[in-house]
């Protein structure tokens, strides 16, 4: 099912893993701004060097840079019929930028999925991942900063999208397979009931 969907959740909610699997089921590309940045960092591009200086401290890469990256990526052929955005938008400014990117092409979002995980579970999940993936931004101090930033900058997006009637909350607790089944069922149900 092709659709334009955003997946939002706190760091450590399992968004990246779920986004890839869910996108495959829906036959749309999963677009992760964090992953695009990490790819630039490993290739040592100019953008990578810039992004790294923010990411290593758990700060957001400046909006102009991130918005331009998303505009380019959404303009690619595979994203025209639908996409699953993971990690963008992350603040109210980026919501407006995304609205502009889409409306310039006469498009709109179909659904915004909030993957919810209790605060108490997040730090443990992220520290476990740090051991597995060796991400530079998964130290305890940086994680705490990213969680605080999520509450301050990203959580307010939920009321914006709730007011638009396109917000769907999905429980992110459980095994990867359980969460994927729940996400897929609840999202497809939502998309069927709320055709644009
Ligand atoms: P993620 O993989 O989504 O956890 O992103 C890793 C890091 O990349 C974040 O902590 C930010 O530093 C940066 N990043 C990812 N997406 C964005 C965004 N939409 N705006 C600004 N910075 C971002």
Short mmCIF file of C-alpha atoms and ligand atoms in Angstrom, two decimals:
data_model
loop_
_atom_site.label_atom_id
_atom_site.label_comp_id
_atom_site.label_asym_id
_atom_site.label_seq_id
_atom_site.Cartn_x
_atom_site.Cartn_y
_atom_site.Cartn_z
CA UNK A 1 0.00 0.00 0.00
CA UNK A 2 1.65 3.24 -1.12
CA UNK A 3 1.33 6.11 1.34
CA UNK A 4 3.21 9.11 2.69
CA UNK A 5 3.96 8.30 6.28
CA UNK A 6 6.11 9.64 9.11
CA UNK A 7 7.32 7.45 11.94
CA UNK A 8 8.10 9.38 15.12
CA UNK A 9 9.35 8.10 18.44
CA UNK A 10 11.94 8.72 21.12
CA UNK A 11 15.52 7.62 20.56
CA UNK A 12 15.64 3.89 21.23
CA UNK A 13 11.99 3.22 20.37
CA UNK A 14 13.14 0.87 17.61
CA UNK A 15 12.07 3.28 14.87
CA UNK A 16 14.91 2.54 12.45
CA UNK A 17 14.39 -1.22 12.51
CA UNK A 18 10.62 -0.93 12.27
CA UNK A 19 10.76 1.73 9.55
CA UNK A 20 12.80 -0.52 7.25
CA UNK A 21 10.55 -3.54 7.71
CA UNK A 22 7.30 -1.60 7.54
CA UNK A 23 8.40 0.27 4.42
CA UNK A 24 9.22 -2.99 2.73
CA UNK A 25 5.74 -4.31 3.50
CA UNK A 26 4.16 -1.15 2.14
CA UNK A 27 6.48 -1.14 -0.89
CA UNK A 28 7.77 2.39 -0.24
CA UNK A 29 11.30 3.63 0.55
CA UNK A 30 12.28 4.11 4.21
CA UNK A 31 14.08 7.44 4.41
CA UNK A 32 16.09 8.02 7.59
CA UNK A 33 17.78 11.40 7.94
CA UNK A 34 20.04 9.96 10.67
CA UNK A 35 21.15 7.19 8.33
CA UNK A 36 21.78 9.60 5.45
CA UNK A 37 23.92 11.70 7.79
CA UNK A 38 25.83 8.62 9.01
CA UNK A 39 26.51 7.59 5.42
CA UNK A 40 27.94 11.05 4.69
CA UNK A 41 30.05 10.86 7.86
CA UNK A 42 31.54 7.53 6.86
CA UNK A 43 32.30 8.85 3.34
CA UNK A 44 33.80 12.00 4.92
CA UNK A 45 31.83 14.33 2.64
CA UNK A 46 31.53 18.03 3.42
CA UNK A 47 28.00 17.43 4.69
CA UNK A 48 29.29 14.53 6.79
CA UNK A 49 31.92 16.68 8.49
CA UNK A 50 29.33 19.34 9.26
CA UNK A 51 26.69 16.84 10.48
CA UNK A 52 29.20 15.02 12.65
CA UNK A 53 29.95 18.15 14.67
CA UNK A 54 26.28 18.23 15.79
CA UNK A 55 25.51 14.52 15.93
CA UNK A 56 28.41 13.60 18.20
CA UNK A 57 26.95 15.84 20.92
CA UNK A 58 23.38 14.70 20.34
CA UNK A 59 22.33 18.04 18.88
CA UNK A 60 20.14 18.55 15.82
CA UNK A 61 21.85 19.29 12.52
CA UNK A 62 20.72 22.81 11.45
CA UNK A 63 17.27 22.91 9.84
CA UNK A 64 18.41 24.50 6.54
CA UNK A 65 20.81 21.61 5.97
CA UNK A 66 18.35 18.90 6.95
CA UNK A 67 15.41 20.42 5.06
CA UNK A 68 17.46 20.67 1.85
CA UNK A 69 18.55 17.06 2.21
CA UNK A 70 14.94 15.89 2.64
CA UNK A 71 13.72 18.02 -0.27
CA UNK A 72 16.31 16.40 -2.55
CA UNK A 73 15.58 12.89 -1.32
CA UNK A 74 11.79 13.21 -1.63
CA UNK A 75 12.30 14.47 -5.18
CA UNK A 76 13.87 11.16 -6.23
CA UNK A 77 11.77 8.87 -8.39
CA UNK A 78 11.27 6.10 -5.83
CA UNK A 79 9.67 8.51 -3.32
CA UNK A 80 7.11 10.03 -5.65
CA UNK A 81 4.31 7.53 -4.92
CA UNK A 82 5.00 7.21 -1.21
CA UNK A 83 7.64 7.12 1.52
CA UNK A 84 8.21 6.36 5.16
CA UNK A 85 10.16 9.14 6.84
CA UNK A 86 12.13 8.14 9.92
CA UNK A 87 13.68 10.89 12.04
CA UNK A 88 12.21 13.86 10.17
CA UNK A 89 10.53 16.19 11.02
CA UNK A 90 12.01 16.61 14.48
CA UNK A 91 10.87 20.13 15.38
CA UNK A 92 8.06 22.51 14.51
CA UNK A 93 10.14 24.35 11.93
CA UNK A 94 10.77 21.07 10.07
CA UNK A 95 7.01 20.36 10.08
CA UNK A 96 6.52 23.59 8.14
CA UNK A 97 9.42 22.83 5.82
CA UNK A 98 7.98 19.39 5.04
CA UNK A 99 4.54 20.89 4.43
CA UNK A 100 6.13 23.28 1.92
CA UNK A 101 8.12 20.51 0.21
CA UNK A 102 4.98 18.42 -0.24
CA UNK A 103 2.58 21.20 -1.15
CA UNK A 104 4.99 22.41 -3.84
CA UNK A 105 4.20 19.10 -5.55
CA UNK A 106 0.51 19.17 -4.62
CA UNK A 107 1.02 16.37 -2.07
CA UNK A 108 0.16 15.83 1.60
CA UNK A 109 0.91 13.37 4.39
CA UNK A 110 -1.39 10.39 4.89
CA UNK A 111 -0.40 9.41 8.42
CA UNK A 112 1.98 10.18 11.27
CA UNK A 113 2.73 7.22 13.50
CA UNK A 114 3.97 7.84 17.02
CA UNK A 115 5.77 4.78 18.36
CA UNK A 116 5.42 5.04 22.13
CA UNK A 117 7.88 3.57 24.62
CA UNK A 118 7.94 4.43 28.35
CA UNK A 119 10.80 6.75 29.34
CA UNK A 120 12.12 4.16 31.77
CA UNK A 121 12.76 1.64 28.94
CA UNK A 122 14.63 4.02 26.64
CA UNK A 123 18.01 4.37 28.32
CA UNK A 124 18.41 0.60 28.75
CA UNK A 125 17.51 -0.04 25.11
CA UNK A 126 19.97 2.59 23.88
CA UNK A 127 22.84 1.43 26.04
CA UNK A 128 22.30 -2.12 24.76
CA UNK A 129 22.37 -0.80 21.19
CA UNK A 130 25.55 1.14 21.95
CA UNK A 131 27.24 -2.16 22.72
CA UNK A 132 26.00 -3.67 19.46
CA UNK A 133 26.35 -0.84 16.93
CA UNK A 134 29.16 1.25 18.36
CA UNK A 135 27.40 4.52 17.53
CA UNK A 136 29.36 7.58 18.67
CA UNK A 137 26.16 9.25 19.91
CA UNK A 138 25.10 6.35 22.15
CA UNK A 139 27.09 7.30 25.27
CA UNK A 140 25.02 7.78 28.43
CA UNK A 141 25.51 11.54 28.52
CA UNK A 142 24.64 12.08 24.86
CA UNK A 143 21.65 9.74 25.14
CA UNK A 144 20.26 11.76 28.06
CA UNK A 145 20.64 14.92 25.96
CA UNK A 146 18.90 13.33 22.94
CA UNK A 147 16.00 12.20 25.12
CA UNK A 148 15.63 15.70 26.60
CA UNK A 149 15.76 17.20 23.10
CA UNK A 150 13.08 14.77 21.95
CA UNK A 151 10.75 15.86 24.75
CA UNK A 152 11.39 19.53 24.11
CA UNK A 153 11.58 19.75 20.32
CA UNK A 154 9.83 16.71 18.88
CA UNK A 155 6.97 15.84 21.25
CA UNK A 156 5.11 19.10 20.48
CA UNK A 157 4.69 17.78 16.90
CA UNK A 158 2.18 15.24 18.13
CA UNK A 159 -0.45 17.86 18.95
CA UNK A 160 0.10 19.50 15.55
CA UNK A 161 -0.57 16.25 13.71
CA UNK A 162 -3.35 15.19 16.12
CA UNK A 163 -5.20 18.38 15.26
CA UNK A 164 -4.87 17.52 11.58
CA UNK A 165 -6.46 14.14 12.31
CA UNK A 166 -3.55 12.13 10.93
CA UNK A 167 -1.84 11.03 14.16
CA UNK A 168 -1.83 7.36 15.10
CA UNK A 169 -0.29 6.12 18.38
CA UNK A 170 1.20 2.65 18.36
CA UNK A 171 2.59 0.84 21.41
CA UNK A 172 6.30 0.21 20.79
CA UNK A 173 6.70 -2.39 23.57
CA UNK A 174 7.30 -6.04 22.80
CA UNK A 175 9.48 -8.02 20.44
CA UNK A 176 10.48 -6.65 17.03
CA UNK A 177 8.01 -9.04 15.38
CA UNK A 178 5.16 -8.12 17.72
CA UNK A 179 5.67 -4.40 17.17
CA UNK A 180 5.89 -4.86 13.39
CA UNK A 181 2.61 -6.79 13.30
CA UNK A 182 0.91 -4.16 15.48
CA UNK A 183 2.31 -1.28 13.40
CA UNK A 184 1.35 -2.84 10.09
CA UNK A 185 -2.20 -3.70 11.18
CA UNK A 186 -2.92 -0.38 12.85
CA UNK A 187 -1.43 1.69 10.03
CA UNK A 188 -3.13 -0.16 7.17
CA UNK A 189 -6.41 0.00 9.09
CA UNK A 190 -5.93 3.76 9.60
CA UNK A 191 -5.06 4.35 5.95
CA UNK A 192 -8.12 2.41 4.77
CA UNK A 193 -10.43 4.37 7.08
CA UNK A 194 -8.89 7.75 6.31
CA UNK A 195 -8.37 7.92 2.55
CA UNK A 196 -7.21 11.37 1.46
P1 LIG B 1 18.64 9.13 14.36
O1 LIG B 1 19.35 8.06 13.60
O2 LIG B 1 17.29 9.47 13.79
O3 LIG B 1 18.61 8.89 15.85
O4 LIG B 1 19.52 10.48 14.16
C1 LIG B 1 20.84 10.55 14.63
C2 LIG B 1 21.27 12.01 14.73
O5 LIG B 1 21.23 12.61 13.43
C3 LIG B 1 20.37 12.89 15.59
O6 LIG B 1 20.68 12.81 16.97
C4 LIG B 1 20.67 14.26 15.01
O7 LIG B 1 21.92 14.74 15.46
C5 LIG B 1 20.80 13.96 13.52
N1 LIG B 1 19.47 14.08 12.85
C6 LIG B 1 18.73 13.07 12.34
N2 LIG B 1 17.57 13.55 11.84
C7 LIG B 1 17.59 14.88 12.04
C8 LIG B 1 16.67 15.94 11.78
N3 LIG B 1 15.47 15.71 11.22
N4 LIG B 1 17.04 17.21 12.11
C9 LIG B 1 18.24 17.46 12.67
N5 LIG B 1 19.13 16.51 12.99
C10 LIG B 1 18.82 15.23 12.68
#
